[in-house]
């Protein structure tokens, strides 16, 4: 009986590339589960047969899931849910944007709670929830001057997208926001509409019951969260009161709801809402980085991390050995290495120039490599055509020519180097491409929307 993954992420990615379309979705349900471990094992066996992937938490209080399921298996997947009474008719929040590589393994963990809320559920009635609102109703209540709308996500989520006029607490965890909001709104319990939202609705389920217990009279929540809201406004042609991106906890790190860019690069301050993880695996910090800084800082958050990635793999593994960097990663953009984010005047790129004359061997290696090879950002991936095995790129910077040595780089793709021998420019075979052109290149590997195209300059 197989209750664990047998394939690596790389092997799984290759299999996904050879199969059909996948759907990214999420769902949750509060229920009393007597034996979470047995429940977990039963789900793993059923979902593994359906090639369902994702990150799922189960507890005595229910289930919380973010998943990727083959489109052809979605009905069979729903049947596995419907076999449990508490999941009959459950709403599946289907993502606005799909990426076949959103998840590369099936992970089901047994936890004390499906959301770390820090609440003592014995002290209040968790079933006495707020009024659920659909997208149309939510838009209407936002227009009411008697409404206070609160974002129950963390600072790194609301930074790239939120509802207009929402209170966005500067917190790193859901549990931190509860007492803060309770204190800030203590004088409005009787007469104001307390309206709340989160990514998929699960945090608001319990938060609304908590605030009703705290004495708030008019408590409302967005049904299905931002994910369901985005789906409804698209289907019904409604105005989006949400601006920017919805942060999601998979490989995509966000799905665009509107074209508004409300965040800034954490390194230079330019408008940007692209979350990335530092290329130094010993750091892996999540932060916002624009394409220009990604090129200058080689996808790293600091010069220290740039130096580290030029060490041998053996040396990098030694540095990582035994290091628990989880807390640092989940500072989520509050690292002191991110100079602009910390509101300091010093530009992070000035660090290189301000180093002392005596440099370390690591710095010397790095400078020597940069002197012989430099990457220029050209553009980004837009689509991959599996049957034809070609990738489509939009050129945003510089020029691309036949014979150029290029690098296609991304979290899943890695760094793929090749010499350009042939390309189609705006549908016609050409020898060069410029900013604004659409370029199609035959590739032996799949590209993703998050992939970047660089030219190597010797």
Coordinates of C-alpha atoms in Angstrom, one line a residue:
X1 CA 0.0 0.0 0.0
X2 CA 1.7 3.2 -1.2
X3 CA 1.2 6.1 1.1
X4 CA 4.0 8.3 -0.1
X5 CA 5.4 9.9 -3.3
X6 CA 7.9 7.8 -5.3
X7 CA 8.7 10.4 -8.0
X8 CA 11.0 13.4 -7.7
X9 CA 9.7 16.9 -8.7
X10 CA 11.7 16.7 -11.9
X11 CA 10.3 13.3 -12.9
X12 CA 6.8 14.4 -12.1
X13 CA 7.2 17.6 -14.2
X14 CA 8.2 15.5 -17.2
X15 CA 5.2 13.3 -16.9
X16 CA 2.9 16.3 -16.6
X17 CA 4.4 17.8 -19.8
X18 CA 3.4 14.6 -21.6
X19 CA -0.2 14.6 -20.3
X20 CA -3.3 16.8 -20.8
X21 CA -4.6 19.9 -19.1
X22 CA -4.7 20.2 -15.3
X23 CA -6.9 22.3 -13.1
X24 CA -5.7 24.2 -10.1
X25 CA -8.3 24.3 -7.3
X26 CA -8.8 24.7 -3.6
X27 CA -11.5 23.7 -1.1
X28 CA -12.0 23.4 2.7
X29 CA -14.6 21.9 5.1
X30 CA -15.0 22.1 8.8
X31 CA -16.2 18.8 10.2
X32 CA -15.6 16.4 13.1
X33 CA -13.1 13.8 11.9
X34 CA -12.5 11.0 14.5
X35 CA -9.4 9.5 13.0
X36 CA -7.5 12.1 10.9
X37 CA -4.6 9.7 10.1
X38 CA -6.9 7.1 8.6
X39 CA -8.7 9.8 6.8
X40 CA -5.4 11.1 5.4
X41 CA -4.3 7.6 4.3
X42 CA -7.7 6.9 2.5
X43 CA -7.5 10.2 0.6
X44 CA -3.9 9.5 -0.4
X45 CA -4.7 6.2 -1.9
X46 CA -7.7 7.5 -3.8
X47 CA -6.1 10.7 -5.1
X48 CA -2.8 9.1 -6.0
X49 CA -4.6 6.8 -8.5
X50 CA -6.2 9.9 -10.1
X51 CA -2.8 11.7 -10.4
X52 CA -4.1 14.4 -8.1
X53 CA -1.3 16.6 -6.6
X54 CA -1.3 19.3 -4.0
X55 CA -0.8 20.4 -0.4
X56 CA -3.5 19.2 2.0
X57 CA -4.0 19.6 5.8
X58 CA -6.4 17.4 7.7
X59 CA -7.3 17.6 11.4
X60 CA -10.0 16.6 13.8
X61 CA -11.7 19.8 12.8
X62 CA -11.8 19.2 9.0
X63 CA -9.8 19.6 5.8
X64 CA -8.0 22.4 3.9
X65 CA -6.7 21.7 0.4
X66 CA -4.9 23.4 -2.5
X67 CA -4.6 21.0 -5.4
X68 CA -3.9 20.3 -9.1
X69 CA -6.1 17.7 -10.8
X70 CA -6.1 16.4 -14.4
X71 CA -9.1 18.0 -16.1
X72 CA -10.2 14.6 -17.4
X73 CA -10.3 13.2 -13.8
X74 CA -12.2 16.1 -12.2
X75 CA -15.5 14.2 -12.0
X76 CA -13.9 11.1 -10.5
X77 CA -12.1 13.4 -8.0
X78 CA -15.3 15.0 -7.0
X79 CA -16.8 11.6 -6.4
X80 CA -14.0 10.8 -3.9
X81 CA -15.2 13.9 -1.9
X82 CA -18.9 13.2 -2.2
X83 CA -18.4 9.8 -0.4
X84 CA -18.0 11.8 2.8
X85 CA -21.3 13.4 4.1
X86 CA -19.6 16.6 5.2
X87 CA -18.2 17.2 1.6
X88 CA -21.4 16.5 -0.4
X89 CA -21.9 19.4 -2.7
X90 CA -18.7 21.1 -1.6
X91 CA -17.6 24.1 -3.6
X92 CA -14.3 23.7 -5.5
X93 CA -12.6 27.1 -6.0
X94 CA -11.2 26.8 -9.5
X95 CA -8.2 29.1 -10.2
X96 CA -8.5 32.0 -12.6
X97 CA -5.1 31.2 -14.1
X98 CA -3.9 27.7 -14.5
X99 CA -0.3 26.3 -14.5
X100 CA 0.1 22.6 -15.0
X101 CA 3.1 22.7 -12.7
X102 CA 1.3 24.5 -9.8
X103 CA 2.0 21.4 -7.6
X104 CA 4.5 18.6 -8.3
X105 CA 3.7 16.2 -5.5
X106 CA 0.8 15.0 -3.3
X107 CA 1.3 16.0 0.3
X108 CA -1.3 15.3 2.9
X109 CA -0.4 16.2 6.5
X110 CA -2.2 15.6 9.8
X111 CA -2.2 18.8 11.9
X112 CA -3.8 20.0 15.1
X113 CA -5.7 22.5 13.1
X114 CA -6.4 23.1 9.4
X115 CA -5.5 26.8 9.9
X116 CA -3.2 28.0 12.6
X117 CA -5.5 30.5 14.1
X118 CA -4.4 30.3 17.8
X119 CA -8.0 30.2 19.0
X120 CA -9.5 28.1 21.7
X121 CA -12.5 26.7 19.9
X122 CA -14.1 25.6 23.2
X123 CA -14.7 29.2 24.2
X124 CA -17.1 30.1 21.4
X125 CA -19.6 28.6 18.9
X126 CA -17.6 28.1 15.7
X127 CA -20.8 27.3 13.8
X128 CA -22.3 30.7 14.5
X129 CA -20.7 32.3 11.4
X130 CA -21.2 35.6 9.6
X131 CA -23.5 36.1 6.6
X132 CA -22.0 34.8 3.3
X133 CA -22.0 37.3 0.4
X134 CA -21.6 36.5 -3.3
X135 CA -19.6 38.9 -5.6
X136 CA -22.6 41.1 -6.4
X137 CA -23.7 41.4 -2.8
X138 CA -20.1 42.0 -1.7
X139 CA -19.7 44.9 -4.2
X140 CA -22.9 46.4 -3.0
X141 CA -22.0 46.3 0.7
X142 CA -18.6 47.9 0.0
X143 CA -20.5 51.0 -1.3
X144 CA -22.3 51.3 2.1
X145 CA -20.5 54.1 4.1
X146 CA -21.4 52.1 7.2
X147 CA -19.1 49.3 6.1
X148 CA -15.6 48.4 7.4
X149 CA -13.9 45.9 5.2
X150 CA -10.9 43.9 6.6
X151 CA -8.3 41.8 4.7
X152 CA -7.6 38.7 6.9
X153 CA -4.5 37.7 4.9
X154 CA -0.9 38.4 5.7
X155 CA 1.0 41.5 4.7
X156 CA 2.8 39.9 1.8
X157 CA -0.5 38.8 0.3
X158 CA -2.4 42.1 0.6
X159 CA 0.7 44.0 -0.6
X160 CA 0.2 42.8 -4.2
X161 CA -3.6 43.0 -4.2
X162 CA -6.6 43.9 -2.1
X163 CA -10.1 45.3 -2.1
X164 CA -10.3 49.1 -2.4
X165 CA -10.5 50.8 1.0
X166 CA -9.8 47.6 2.9
X167 CA -7.9 47.5 6.2
X168 CA -4.8 45.4 5.6
X169 CA -3.1 44.5 8.9
X170 CA 0.7 44.4 8.8
X171 CA 1.0 40.9 10.2
X172 CA 2.8 37.7 9.2
X173 CA 0.2 35.2 10.5
X174 CA -3.5 35.0 10.6
X175 CA -3.5 34.6 14.4
X176 CA -1.8 38.0 14.8
X177 CA -4.5 39.9 13.0
X178 CA -7.4 38.8 15.3
X179 CA -6.6 40.7 18.5
X180 CA -5.4 43.7 16.4
X181 CA -8.6 44.1 14.6
X182 CA -10.7 43.4 17.7
X183 CA -8.9 46.3 19.4
X184 CA -9.0 48.7 16.5
X185 CA -12.8 48.2 15.9
X186 CA -13.9 47.8 19.5
X187 CA -15.9 51.1 19.3
X188 CA -17.8 50.0 16.2
X189 CA -19.3 46.7 17.3
X190 CA -22.9 47.8 17.4
X191 CA -23.4 50.0 14.3
X192 CA -20.9 49.1 11.6
X193 CA -20.9 46.3 9.0
X194 CA -17.8 44.2 9.7
X195 CA -17.0 42.7 6.3
X196 CA -14.1 40.3 5.9
X197 CA -12.4 38.4 3.1
X198 CA -9.4 36.1 2.5
X199 CA -8.0 33.9 -0.3
X200 CA -10.5 31.1 -0.4
X201 CA -12.8 31.8 2.6
X202 CA -11.4 29.4 5.2
X203 CA -9.9 32.0 7.5
X204 CA -13.1 34.0 7.5
X205 CA -15.2 31.0 8.5
X206 CA -13.8 30.9 12.0
X207 CA -12.9 34.6 12.2
X208 CA -16.5 35.6 11.6
X209 CA -17.7 33.3 14.4
X210 CA -15.0 34.7 16.7
X211 CA -16.0 38.3 16.1
X212 CA -19.7 37.6 16.6
X213 CA -18.6 36.1 20.0
X214 CA -16.7 39.3 20.7
X215 CA -19.9 41.3 20.3
X216 CA -20.0 42.5 16.7
X217 CA -23.6 42.6 15.5
X218 CA -23.3 42.8 11.7
X219 CA -20.7 40.4 10.5
X220 CA -20.3 39.4 6.8
X221 CA -17.8 37.4 4.8
X222 CA -17.0 36.9 1.1
X223 CA -18.2 33.5 0.1
X224 CA -15.4 31.4 -1.4
X225 CA -12.9 34.3 -0.9
X226 CA -11.0 36.2 -3.6
X227 CA -10.7 33.0 -5.8
X228 CA -14.5 32.6 -6.1
X229 CA -15.1 36.4 -6.3
X230 CA -12.7 36.6 -9.4
X231 CA -14.6 33.7 -11.0
X232 CA -18.0 35.4 -10.4
X233 CA -17.1 38.8 -11.7
X234 CA -15.7 37.3 -14.9
X235 CA -18.8 35.2 -15.5
X236 CA -21.3 37.9 -14.6
X237 CA -19.4 40.9 -16.1
X238 CA -19.2 42.7 -12.8
X239 CA -16.8 45.5 -11.8
X240 CA -13.8 44.2 -9.8
X241 CA -13.5 46.0 -6.5
X242 CA -10.4 43.9 -6.0
X243 CA -7.2 45.4 -7.5
X244 CA -4.0 43.7 -8.4
X245 CA -2.9 40.1 -7.9
X246 CA -4.3 37.4 -5.6
X247 CA -1.4 35.7 -3.9
X248 CA -1.6 31.9 -4.0
X249 CA 0.4 29.3 -2.2
X250 CA 1.6 27.2 -5.1
X251 CA 4.3 27.5 -7.8
X252 CA 2.5 30.5 -9.4
X253 CA 2.7 32.7 -6.3
X254 CA -0.2 34.8 -7.7
X255 CA -2.9 35.0 -10.2
X256 CA -3.8 38.4 -11.8
X257 CA -7.2 39.8 -11.1
X258 CA -6.8 43.3 -12.6
X259 CA -3.9 45.0 -14.5
X260 CA -3.3 47.3 -11.5
X261 CA 0.2 47.0 -10.1
X262 CA 0.0 48.4 -6.5
X263 CA 3.3 47.0 -5.1
X264 CA 6.9 47.9 -5.5
X265 CA 10.1 46.0 -6.1
X266 CA 11.7 45.4 -2.7
X267 CA 15.1 46.2 -4.0
X268 CA 14.7 49.4 -6.1
X269 CA 11.1 50.6 -5.6
X270 CA 9.9 50.3 -9.2
X271 CA 6.3 49.3 -9.7
X272 CA 6.2 45.5 -9.5
X273 CA 4.1 42.7 -8.0
X274 CA 6.2 39.6 -8.9
X275 CA 7.0 37.4 -5.9
X276 CA 10.1 35.3 -6.2
X277 CA 12.2 33.1 -4.0
X278 CA 15.9 34.0 -3.6
X279 CA 18.0 31.8 -5.9
X280 CA 20.3 30.9 -2.9
X281 CA 18.8 27.7 -1.7
X282 CA 20.2 28.4 1.8
X283 CA 18.1 31.5 1.9
X284 CA 15.1 31.0 -0.4
X285 CA 13.5 34.2 1.0
X286 CA 10.2 35.2 -0.6
X287 CA 10.2 38.9 -1.8
X288 CA 9.1 41.1 -4.7
X289 CA 11.7 41.6 -7.5
X290 CA 11.5 43.4 -10.8
X291 CA 13.1 42.0 -14.0
X292 CA 15.9 44.7 -13.9
X293 CA 16.8 43.7 -10.3
X294 CA 16.5 40.0 -11.1
X295 CA 19.2 40.6 -13.8
X296 CA 21.5 42.7 -11.7
X297 CA 21.1 40.6 -8.6
X298 CA 21.0 37.3 -10.4
X299 CA 17.6 36.4 -8.9
X300 CA 19.0 36.8 -5.3
X301 CA 17.9 39.0 -2.4
X302 CA 21.4 40.3 -1.4
X303 CA 25.0 40.4 -2.6
X304 CA 25.8 37.8 0.0
X305 CA 23.4 35.4 -1.6
X306 CA 24.8 36.3 -5.1
X307 CA 28.3 35.3 -3.8
X308 CA 26.9 32.0 -2.4
X309 CA 25.4 30.8 -5.6
X310 CA 28.8 30.9 -7.3
X311 CA 30.3 28.5 -4.8
X312 CA 30.4 24.8 -5.8
X313 CA 27.3 22.7 -5.1
X314 CA 29.3 20.8 -2.5
X315 CA 30.2 24.0 -0.7
X316 CA 26.7 25.3 -0.9
X317 CA 25.4 22.0 0.6
X318 CA 27.8 22.3 3.5
X319 CA 26.5 25.8 4.2
X320 CA 22.9 24.6 4.2
X321 CA 23.6 21.5 6.3
X322 CA 21.7 21.7 9.6
X323 CA 20.5 25.3 8.9
X324 CA 16.8 25.8 9.8
X325 CA 15.9 28.7 7.6
X326 CA 12.1 28.4 7.7
X327 CA 11.6 31.4 10.0
X328 CA 13.8 33.6 7.7
X329 CA 11.9 32.5 4.6
X330 CA 8.6 33.3 6.2
X331 CA 9.6 36.8 7.1
X332 CA 8.1 37.2 3.6
X333 CA 9.8 40.4 2.4
X334 CA 10.8 41.8 5.8
X335 CA 14.4 40.7 5.6
X336 CA 16.9 43.5 6.4
X337 CA 18.7 42.6 3.2
X338 CA 15.8 44.2 1.2
X339 CA 17.0 47.8 1.4
X340 CA 14.1 49.6 -0.3
X341 CA 11.5 47.5 1.6
X342 CA 13.2 48.7 4.8
X343 CA 12.8 52.3 3.7
X344 CA 16.5 53.1 3.7
X345 CA 18.1 55.4 1.1
X346 CA 21.0 53.2 0.3
X347 CA 20.6 51.3 -2.9
X348 CA 21.3 47.5 -2.6
X349 CA 23.4 47.6 -5.8
X350 CA 25.8 50.1 -4.1
X351 CA 26.9 47.3 -1.7
X352 CA 29.2 45.9 -4.3
X353 CA 31.0 49.2 -4.8
X354 CA 31.2 49.8 -1.1
X355 CA 33.0 46.6 -0.2
X356 CA 36.5 46.9 1.2
X357 CA 39.5 46.7 -1.1
X358 CA 40.4 43.2 0.2
X359 CA 37.8 40.9 -1.1
X360 CA 37.1 37.3 -0.3
X361 CA 37.8 34.4 -2.6
X362 CA 34.1 34.0 -3.1
X363 CA 33.8 37.6 -4.4
X364 CA 36.8 37.1 -6.7
X365 CA 35.2 34.1 -8.2
X366 CA 31.9 35.9 -8.7
X367 CA 33.6 38.9 -10.3
X368 CA 35.6 36.7 -12.6
X369 CA 32.5 34.9 -13.8
X370 CA 30.6 38.1 -14.4
X371 CA 33.5 39.5 -16.4
X372 CA 33.4 36.6 -18.8
X373 CA 29.7 36.1 -19.1
X374 CA 26.8 38.5 -18.4
X375 CA 23.1 38.0 -18.8
X376 CA 20.8 40.5 -20.4
X377 CA 17.1 40.3 -19.8
X378 CA 15.1 39.9 -23.1
X379 CA 11.5 39.0 -22.1
X380 CA 9.3 36.3 -20.7
X381 CA 7.5 33.1 -21.6
X382 CA 3.9 33.3 -22.7
X383 CA 2.9 29.8 -23.7
X384 CA 4.2 26.3 -24.5
X385 CA 2.7 24.3 -27.3
X386 CA 3.1 20.7 -26.2
X387 CA 2.4 18.9 -29.5
X388 CA 4.7 21.1 -31.6
X389 CA 7.2 21.5 -28.7
X390 CA 7.7 25.2 -29.2
X391 CA 7.7 28.1 -26.7
X392 CA 6.3 31.5 -27.3
X393 CA 8.1 34.5 -25.7
X394 CA 7.4 38.2 -25.7
X395 CA 10.5 40.4 -26.2
X396 CA 10.5 43.4 -23.8
X397 CA 14.1 44.5 -23.9
X398 CA 17.2 44.5 -26.2
X399 CA 17.4 42.5 -29.5
X400 CA 17.6 38.8 -30.2
X401 CA 19.5 37.4 -33.1
X402 CA 20.1 34.0 -34.7
X403 CA 23.4 32.6 -33.2
X404 CA 22.8 34.2 -29.8
X405 CA 23.5 32.1 -26.7
X406 CA 20.4 32.3 -24.6
X407 CA 19.2 31.1 -21.1
X408 CA 15.6 30.3 -20.2
X409 CA 15.3 30.5 -16.5
X410 CA 12.5 29.7 -14.0
X411 CA 11.8 28.0 -10.6
X412 CA 10.7 24.7 -12.2
X413 CA 12.6 25.0 -15.5
X414 CA 15.9 25.8 -13.9
X415 CA 18.6 27.4 -16.1
X416 CA 18.4 26.0 -19.7
X417 CA 21.2 27.2 -22.0
X418 CA 21.2 26.9 -25.8
X419 CA 22.3 28.5 -29.0
X420 CA 19.5 30.0 -31.1
X421 CA 19.5 28.4 -34.5
X422 CA 16.0 29.3 -35.8
X423 CA 13.0 31.3 -34.7
X424 CA 9.7 32.7 -35.9
X425 CA 9.2 36.4 -35.2
X426 CA 5.5 37.4 -35.2
X427 CA 4.7 34.2 -37.2
X428 CA 7.4 34.7 -39.8
X429 CA 10.9 33.1 -39.9
X430 CA 13.4 36.0 -39.2
X431 CA 17.0 36.4 -38.2
X432 CA 16.4 39.0 -35.5
X433 CA 13.7 40.3 -33.1
X434 CA 13.3 43.5 -31.2
X435 CA 11.2 44.8 -28.2
X436 CA 7.5 44.3 -28.8
X437 CA 8.0 41.2 -31.0
X438 CA 6.5 37.7 -30.3
X439 CA 9.1 35.0 -30.8
X440 CA 8.5 31.3 -31.2
X441 CA 11.4 28.9 -30.5
X442 CA 11.5 25.1 -30.9
X443 CA 12.5 23.7 -27.5
X444 CA 13.2 20.2 -26.1
X445 CA 11.6 21.2 -22.7
X446 CA 8.5 22.9 -21.5
X447 CA 8.4 26.6 -20.5
X448 CA 6.1 28.3 -17.9
X449 CA 4.6 31.8 -17.5
X450 CA 7.1 32.5 -14.8
X451 CA 10.1 31.7 -17.1
X452 CA 12.5 34.5 -18.1
X453 CA 14.5 34.8 -21.4
X454 CA 18.1 36.1 -21.1
X455 CA 20.9 36.6 -23.7
X456 CA 24.4 35.7 -22.6
X457 CA 27.0 38.4 -23.4
X458 CA 30.6 37.2 -23.3

